[in-house]
PDB file of N, CA and C in Angstrom:
ATOM      1  N   MET A1314     -31.060   6.123  77.229  1.00 70.00           N
ATOM      2  CA  MET A1314     -30.433   6.261  78.148  1.00 70.00           C
ATOM      3  C   MET A1314     -29.816   4.692  78.744  1.00 70.00           C
ATOM      4  N   PRO A1315     -28.548   4.887  79.079  1.00 70.00           N
ATOM      5  CA  PRO A1315     -27.854   3.732  79.386  1.00 70.00           C
ATOM      6  C   PRO A1315     -28.290   2.853  80.512  1.00 70.00           C
ATOM      7  N   ALA A1316     -28.050   1.965  80.688  1.00 68.00           N
ATOM      8  CA  ALA A1316     -28.744   1.181  81.780  1.00 68.00           C
ATOM      9  C   ALA A1316     -28.299   2.062  83.424  1.00 68.00           C
ATOM     10  N   GLY A1317     -27.198   1.940  83.476  1.00 73.00           N
ATOM     11  CA  GLY A1317     -26.339   2.973  84.657  1.00 73.00           C
ATOM     12  C   GLY A1317     -27.365   4.186  85.021  1.00 73.00           C
ATOM     13  N   GLY A1318     -28.038   4.886  83.820  1.00 80.00           N
ATOM     14  CA  GLY A1318     -28.685   5.605  84.155  1.00 80.00           C
ATOM     15  C   GLY A1318     -30.201   5.377  84.546  1.00 80.00           C
ATOM     16  N   ARG A1319     -30.336   4.878  83.947  1.00 81.00           N
ATOM     17  CA  ARG A1319     -32.048   3.724  84.328  1.00 81.00           C
ATOM     18  C   ARG A1319     -31.683   3.384  85.894  1.00 81.00           C
ATOM     19  N   LEU A1320     -30.716   2.775  86.087  1.00 83.00           N
ATOM     20  CA  LEU A1320     -30.713   2.014  87.510  1.00 83.00           C
ATOM     21  C   LEU A1320     -30.501   3.622  88.547  1.00 83.00           C
ATOM     22  N   ARG A1321     -30.184   4.272  88.187  1.00 83.00           N
ATOM     23  CA  ARG A1321     -29.761   5.339  88.895  1.00 83.00           C
ATOM     24  C   ARG A1321     -30.904   6.333  89.087  1.00 83.00           C
ATOM     25  N   ALA A1322     -31.912   6.454  88.196  1.00 84.00           N
ATOM     26  CA  ALA A1322     -32.816   7.040  88.125  1.00 84.00           C
ATOM     27  C   ALA A1322     -34.059   6.213  89.036  1.00 84.00           C
ATOM     28  N   ASP A1323     -34.124   5.031  89.117  1.00 86.00           N
ATOM     29  CA  ASP A1323     -34.968   3.977  89.667  1.00 86.00           C
ATOM     30  C   ASP A1323     -34.210   2.806  90.299  1.00 86.00           C
ATOM     31  N   GLY A1324     -33.532   3.030  91.629  1.00 86.00           N
ATOM     32  CA  GLY A1324     -32.956   1.682  92.118  1.00 86.00           C
ATOM     33  C   GLY A1324     -33.587   0.601  92.451  1.00 86.00           C
ATOM     34  N   ARG A1325     -35.066   0.940  92.597  1.00 88.00           N
ATOM     35  CA  ARG A1325     -36.090  -0.122  92.876  1.00 88.00           C
ATOM     36  C   ARG A1325     -36.620  -0.858  91.641  1.00 88.00           C
ATOM     37  N   ILE A1326     -36.073  -0.667  90.446  1.00 92.00           N
ATOM     38  CA  ILE A1326     -36.649  -1.471  89.173  1.00 92.00           C
ATOM     39  C   ILE A1326     -36.244  -2.770  89.027  1.00 92.00           C
ATOM     40  N   THR A1327     -36.953  -3.436  88.481  1.00 94.00           N
ATOM     41  CA  THR A1327     -36.515  -5.164  88.716  1.00 94.00           C
ATOM     42  C   THR A1327     -35.933  -5.315  87.474  1.00 94.00           C
ATOM     43  N   ASP A1328     -35.191  -6.472  87.512  1.00 93.00           N
ATOM     44  CA  ASP A1328     -34.083  -7.124  86.623  1.00 93.00           C
ATOM     45  C   ASP A1328     -34.585  -7.010  85.424  1.00 93.00           C
ATOM     46  N   ALA A1329     -36.005  -7.562  85.367  1.00 95.00           N
ATOM     47  CA  ALA A1329     -36.842  -8.101  84.205  1.00 95.00           C
ATOM     48  C   ALA A1329     -37.162  -6.725  83.484  1.00 95.00           C
ATOM     49  N   ALA A1330     -37.358  -5.330  84.141  1.00 95.00           N
ATOM     50  CA  ALA A1330     -37.817  -4.088  83.522  1.00 95.00           C
ATOM     51  C   ALA A1330     -36.389  -3.359  83.026  1.00 95.00           C
ATOM     52  N   LEU A1331     -35.452  -3.575  83.734  1.00 93.00           N
ATOM     53  CA  LEU A1331     -34.310  -2.970  83.524  1.00 93.00           C
ATOM     54  C   LEU A1331     -33.868  -3.665  81.972  1.00 93.00           C
ATOM     55  N   ALA A1332     -33.627  -4.923  82.116  1.00 94.00           N
ATOM     56  CA  ALA A1332     -33.278  -5.887  80.846  1.00 94.00           C
ATOM     57  C   ALA A1332     -33.931  -5.680  79.936  1.00 94.00           C
ATOM     58  N   ALA A1333     -35.423  -5.233  79.814  1.00 94.00           N
ATOM     59  CA  ALA A1333     -36.265  -4.868  78.727  1.00 94.00           C
ATOM     60  C   ALA A1333     -35.937  -3.445  78.222  1.00 94.00           C
ATOM     61  N   ARG A1334     -36.103  -2.471  78.883  1.00 92.00           N
ATOM     62  CA  ARG A1334     -35.400  -1.102  78.627  1.00 92.00           C
ATOM     63  C   ARG A1334     -34.622  -0.918  78.091  1.00 92.00           C
ATOM     64  N   VAL A1335     -33.249  -1.754  78.413  1.00 91.00           N
ATOM     65  CA  VAL A1335     -32.000  -1.833  77.267  1.00 91.00           C
ATOM     66  C   VAL A1335     -31.772  -2.800  76.772  1.00 91.00           C
ATOM     67  N   GLY A1336     -32.838  -3.592  76.330  1.00 94.00           N
ATOM     68  CA  GLY A1336     -32.429  -4.541  75.346  1.00 94.00           C
ATOM     69  C   GLY A1336     -31.678  -5.843  75.704  1.00 94.00           C
ATOM     70  N   ILE A1337     -31.580  -6.421  76.890  1.00 95.00           N
ATOM     71  CA  ILE A1337     -30.643  -7.424  77.246  1.00 95.00           C
ATOM     72  C   ILE A1337     -31.425  -8.581  77.913  1.00 95.00           C
ATOM     73  N   ALA A1338     -30.897  -9.773  77.781  1.00 97.00           N
ATOM     74  CA  ALA A1338     -31.674 -10.652  78.550  1.00 97.00           C
ATOM     75  C   ALA A1338     -31.655 -10.586  80.044  1.00 97.00           C
ATOM     76  N   GLU A1339     -32.865 -10.837  80.838  1.00 96.00           N
ATOM     77  CA  GLU A1339     -33.084 -10.501  82.029  1.00 96.00           C
ATOM     78  C   GLU A1339     -32.041 -11.226  82.878  1.00 96.00           C
ATOM     79  N   SER A1340     -31.158 -12.800  82.557  1.00 97.00           N
ATOM     80  CA  SER A1340     -30.154 -13.356  83.201  1.00 97.00           C
ATOM     81  C   SER A1340     -28.952 -12.384  83.206  1.00 97.00           C
ATOM     82  N   THR A1341     -28.678 -11.828  82.127  1.00 96.00           N
ATOM     83  CA  THR A1341     -27.573 -10.812  81.889  1.00 96.00           C
ATOM     84  C   THR A1341     -27.651  -9.641  82.792  1.00 96.00           C
ATOM     85  N   CYS A1342     -28.973  -9.030  82.722  1.00 95.00           N
ATOM     86  CA  CYS A1342     -28.831  -8.145  83.620  1.00 95.00           C
ATOM     87  C   CYS A1342     -28.759  -8.243  84.837  1.00 95.00           C
ATOM     88  N   ALA A1343     -29.146  -9.301  85.264  1.00 95.00           N
ATOM     89  CA  ALA A1343     -28.725  -9.443  86.963  1.00 95.00           C
ATOM     90  C   ALA A1343     -27.633  -9.951  87.038  1.00 95.00           C
ATOM     91  N   HIS A1344     -26.986 -10.742  86.158  1.00 97.00           N
ATOM     92  CA  HIS A1344     -25.490 -10.990  86.741  1.00 97.00           C
ATOM     93  C   HIS A1344     -24.867  -9.388  86.588  1.00 97.00           C
ATOM     94  N   ARG A1345     -25.005  -8.592  85.601  1.00 94.00           N
ATOM     95  CA  ARG A1345     -24.097  -7.240  85.169  1.00 94.00           C
ATOM     96  C   ARG A1345     -24.421  -6.481  86.482  1.00 94.00           C
ATOM     97  N   VAL A1346     -25.585  -6.651  86.939  1.00 93.00           N
ATOM     98  CA  VAL A1346     -25.807  -5.660  88.340  1.00 93.00           C
ATOM     99  C   VAL A1346     -25.064  -6.309  89.570  1.00 93.00           C
ATOM    100  N   ARG A1347     -25.267  -7.734  89.578  1.00 94.00           N
ATOM    101  CA  ARG A1347     -24.387  -8.292  90.583  1.00 94.00           C
ATOM    102  C   ARG A1347     -22.779  -7.923  90.737  1.00 94.00           C
ATOM    103  N   ALA A1348     -22.648  -8.253  89.420  1.00 96.00           N
ATOM    104  CA  ALA A1348     -20.942  -7.866  89.358  1.00 96.00           C
ATOM    105  C   ALA A1348     -20.688  -6.473  89.640  1.00 96.00           C
ATOM    106  N   LEU A1349     -21.350  -5.582  89.208  1.00 92.00           N
ATOM    107  CA  LEU A1349     -21.549  -4.275  89.708  1.00 92.00           C
ATOM    108  C   LEU A1349     -21.112  -3.675  91.232  1.00 92.00           C
ATOM    109  N   ARG A1350     -22.199  -4.531  91.621  1.00 92.00           N
ATOM    110  CA  ARG A1350     -22.434  -4.354  93.455  1.00 92.00           C
ATOM    111  C   ARG A1350     -21.154  -5.185  93.845  1.00 92.00           C
ATOM    112  N   GLU A1351     -21.004  -6.085  93.618  1.00 95.00           N
ATOM    113  CA  GLU A1351     -19.494  -6.835  94.052  1.00 95.00           C
ATOM    114  C   GLU A1351     -18.260  -5.969  93.821  1.00 95.00           C
ATOM    115  N   ALA A1352     -18.304  -5.463  92.604  1.00 96.00           N
ATOM    116  CA  ALA A1352     -17.015  -4.626  92.338  1.00 96.00           C
ATOM    117  C   ALA A1352     -17.126  -3.139  93.111  1.00 96.00           C
ATOM    118  N   GLY A1353     -17.908  -2.954  93.599  1.00 93.00           N
ATOM    119  CA  GLY A1353     -18.176  -1.354  94.362  1.00 93.00           C
ATOM    120  C   GLY A1353     -18.604  -0.489  93.556  1.00 93.00           C
ATOM    121  N   VAL A1354     -19.071  -0.821  92.001  1.00 92.00           N
ATOM    122  CA  VAL A1354     -19.545   0.658  91.273  1.00 92.00           C
ATOM    123  C   VAL A1354     -20.781   0.943  91.827  1.00 92.00           C
ATOM    124  N   ILE A1355     -21.687   0.236  92.433  1.00 91.00           N
ATOM    125  CA  ILE A1355     -22.881   0.164  93.078  1.00 91.00           C
ATOM    126  C   ILE A1355     -22.422  -0.003  94.330  1.00 91.00           C
ATOM    127  N   ALA A1356     -22.473   1.368  94.834  1.00 90.00           N
ATOM    128  CA  ALA A1356     -22.274   1.653  96.212  1.00 90.00           C
ATOM    129  C   ALA A1356     -23.209   1.211  97.554  1.00 90.00           C
ATOM    130  N   GLY A1357     -24.487   1.419  96.639  1.00 88.00           N
ATOM    131  CA  GLY A1357     -25.436   1.249  97.854  1.00 88.00           C
ATOM    132  C   GLY A1357     -26.841   1.891  97.216  1.00 88.00           C
ATOM    133  N   PHE A1358     -27.600   1.976  97.699  1.00 85.00           N
ATOM    134  CA  PHE A1358     -29.351   2.415  97.105  1.00 85.00           C
ATOM    135  C   PHE A1358     -29.644   3.240  98.067  1.00 85.00           C
ATOM    136  N   HIS A1359     -30.681   4.305  98.314  1.00 81.00           N
ATOM    137  CA  HIS A1359     -30.993   5.004  99.280  1.00 81.00           C
ATOM    138  C   HIS A1359     -32.169   5.630  99.107  1.00 81.00           C
ATOM    139  N   ALA A1360     -33.112   6.319  99.955  1.00 81.00           N
ATOM    140  CA  ALA A1360     -34.234   6.589  99.660  1.00 81.00           C
ATOM    141  C   ALA A1360     -34.476   8.048 100.104  1.00 81.00           C
ATOM    142  N   GLN A1361     -34.652   8.830  98.984  1.00 81.00           N
ATOM    143  CA  GLN A1361     -35.221  10.082  98.867  1.00 81.00           C
ATOM    144  C   GLN A1361     -36.502  10.679  99.739  1.00 81.00           C
ATOM    145  N   LEU A1362     -36.401  10.938 100.748  1.00 79.00           N
ATOM    146  CA  LEU A1362     -37.747  11.685 101.548  1.00 79.00           C
ATOM    147  C   LEU A1362     -38.074  12.968 101.423  1.00 79.00           C
ATOM    148  N   ASP A1363     -39.589  12.820 101.613  1.00 82.00           N
ATOM    149  CA  ASP A1363     -40.086  14.299 101.471  1.00 82.00           C
ATOM    150  C   ASP A1363     -40.387  14.488 103.079  1.00 82.00           C
ATOM    151  N   LEU A1364     -39.598  14.911 103.641  1.00 78.00           N
ATOM    152  CA  LEU A1364     -40.211  15.211 105.229  1.00 78.00           C
ATOM    153  C   LEU A1364     -41.058  15.846 105.822  1.00 78.00           C
ATOM    154  N   ALA A1365     -41.611  16.866 104.361  1.00 80.00           N
ATOM    155  CA  ALA A1365     -42.400  18.006 105.062  1.00 80.00           C
ATOM    156  C   ALA A1365     -43.861  17.556 104.802  1.00 80.00           C
ATOM    157  N   ALA A1366     -44.034  16.697 104.047  1.00 85.00           N
ATOM    158  CA  ALA A1366     -45.316  15.520 103.515  1.00 85.00           C
ATOM    159  C   ALA A1366     -46.022  15.065 104.978  1.00 85.00           C
ATOM    160  N   PRO A1367     -45.091  14.484 105.876  1.00 85.00           N
ATOM    161  CA  PRO A1367     -46.045  14.146 107.108  1.00 85.00           C
ATOM    162  C   PRO A1367     -45.957  14.981 108.200  1.00 85.00           C
ATOM    163  N   GLY A1368     -45.667  16.389 107.468  1.00 84.00           N
ATOM    164  CA  GLY A1368     -45.502  17.523 108.515  1.00 84.00           C
ATOM    165  C   GLY A1368     -44.265  17.483 109.573  1.00 84.00           C
ATOM    166  N   LEU A1369     -43.280  17.288 108.908  1.00 78.00           N
ATOM    167  CA  LEU A1369     -41.861  17.285 109.835  1.00 78.00           C
ATOM    168  C   LEU A1369     -40.823  18.144 108.960  1.00 78.00           C
ATOM    169  N   PRO A1370     -41.191  19.421 108.667  1.00 75.00           N
ATOM    170  CA  PRO A1370     -40.164  20.033 107.618  1.00 75.00           C
ATOM    171  C   PRO A1370     -38.951  19.980 108.690  1.00 75.00           C
ATOM    172  N   ILE A1371     -38.079  20.550 107.839  1.00 72.00           N
ATOM    173  CA  ILE A1371     -36.655  20.451 107.789  1.00 72.00           C
ATOM    174  C   ILE A1371     -35.953  21.597 107.748  1.00 72.00           C
ATOM    175  N   GLN A1372     -35.322  22.427 108.234  1.00 76.00           N
ATOM    176  CA  GLN A1372     -34.551  23.582 108.157  1.00 76.00           C
ATOM    177  C   GLN A1372     -32.974  23.382 107.557  1.00 76.00           C
ATOM    178  N   ALA A1373     -32.139  22.362 108.304  1.00 79.00           N
ATOM    179  CA  ALA A1373     -31.089  21.827 108.029  1.00 79.00           C
ATOM    180  C   ALA A1373     -30.664  20.188 108.488  1.00 79.00           C
ATOM    181  N   LEU A1374     -29.881  19.979 107.319  1.00 79.00           N
ATOM    182  CA  LEU A1374     -29.265  18.798 107.423  1.00 79.00           C
ATOM    183  C   LEU A1374     -28.083  18.535 107.320  1.00 79.00           C
ATOM    184  N   ILE A1375     -27.108  18.376 108.459  1.00 86.00           N
ATOM    185  CA  ILE A1375     -25.856  18.255 108.583  1.00 86.00           C
ATOM    186  C   ILE A1375     -25.304  16.703 109.072  1.00 86.00           C
ATOM    187  N   LYS A1376     -24.221  16.488 108.261  1.00 90.00           N
ATOM    188  CA  LYS A1376     -23.282  15.690 108.427  1.00 90.00           C
ATOM    189  C   LYS A1376     -21.847  15.854 108.593  1.00 90.00           C
ATOM    190  N   VAL A1377     -21.232  15.493 109.604  1.00 89.00           N
ATOM    191  CA  VAL A1377     -20.179  15.503 109.994  1.00 89.00           C
ATOM    192  C   VAL A1377     -18.986  14.031 110.277  1.00 89.00           C
ATOM    193  N   ARG A1378     -17.962  14.412 109.553  1.00 88.00           N
ATOM    194  CA  ARG A1378     -17.278  13.125 109.674  1.00 88.00           C
ATOM    195  C   ARG A1378     -15.717  13.620 109.947  1.00 88.00           C
ATOM    196  N   LEU A1379     -15.287  13.284 110.984  1.00 83.00           N
ATOM    197  CA  LEU A1379     -13.586  13.443 111.276  1.00 83.00           C
ATOM    198  C   LEU A1379     -13.100  12.152 111.063  1.00 83.00           C
ATOM    199  N   GLY A1380     -11.893  12.623 110.331  1.00 85.00           N
ATOM    200  CA  GLY A1380     -10.934  11.299 110.110  1.00 85.00           C
ATOM    201  C   GLY A1380     -10.464  10.937 111.581  1.00 85.00           C
ATOM    202  N   SER A1381      -9.723  12.103 111.901  1.00 79.00           N
ATOM    203  CA  SER A1381      -8.884  11.806 113.031  1.00 79.00           C
ATOM    204  C   SER A1381      -9.101  13.125 113.806  1.00 79.00           C
ATOM    205  N   HIS A1382      -9.274  13.001 115.316  1.00 73.00           N
ATOM    206  CA  HIS A1382      -9.341  14.349 116.260  1.00 73.00           C
ATOM    207  C   HIS A1382      -8.169  14.258 117.217  1.00 73.00           C
ATOM    208  N   GLN A1383      -7.640  15.415 117.121  1.00 76.00           N
ATOM    209  CA  GLN A1383      -6.207  15.875 118.033  1.00 76.00           C
ATOM    210  C   GLN A1383      -6.578  16.811 118.948  1.00 76.00           C
ATOM    211  N   ALA A1384      -6.370  16.561 119.918  1.00 65.00           N
ATOM    212  CA  ALA A1384      -6.511  18.009 121.025  1.00 65.00           C
ATOM    213  C   ALA A1384      -5.253  19.058 121.239  1.00 65.00           C
TER     214      ALA A1384
END
């Protein structure tokens, strides 16, 4: 699996672990990940929550974004 796939699968992976998995130096890995973040290729990280685990089941999750609104 390429580094991007490994990073996508585990956004919390350390530079050392990622570097070892893809066979490059840790400093090279850190530099490449930093460059990808600065270039906007890596747009961010997220947490995947299981809200049912603490007893908070969800029936729907909705996100609405309006670019402009004219009446």
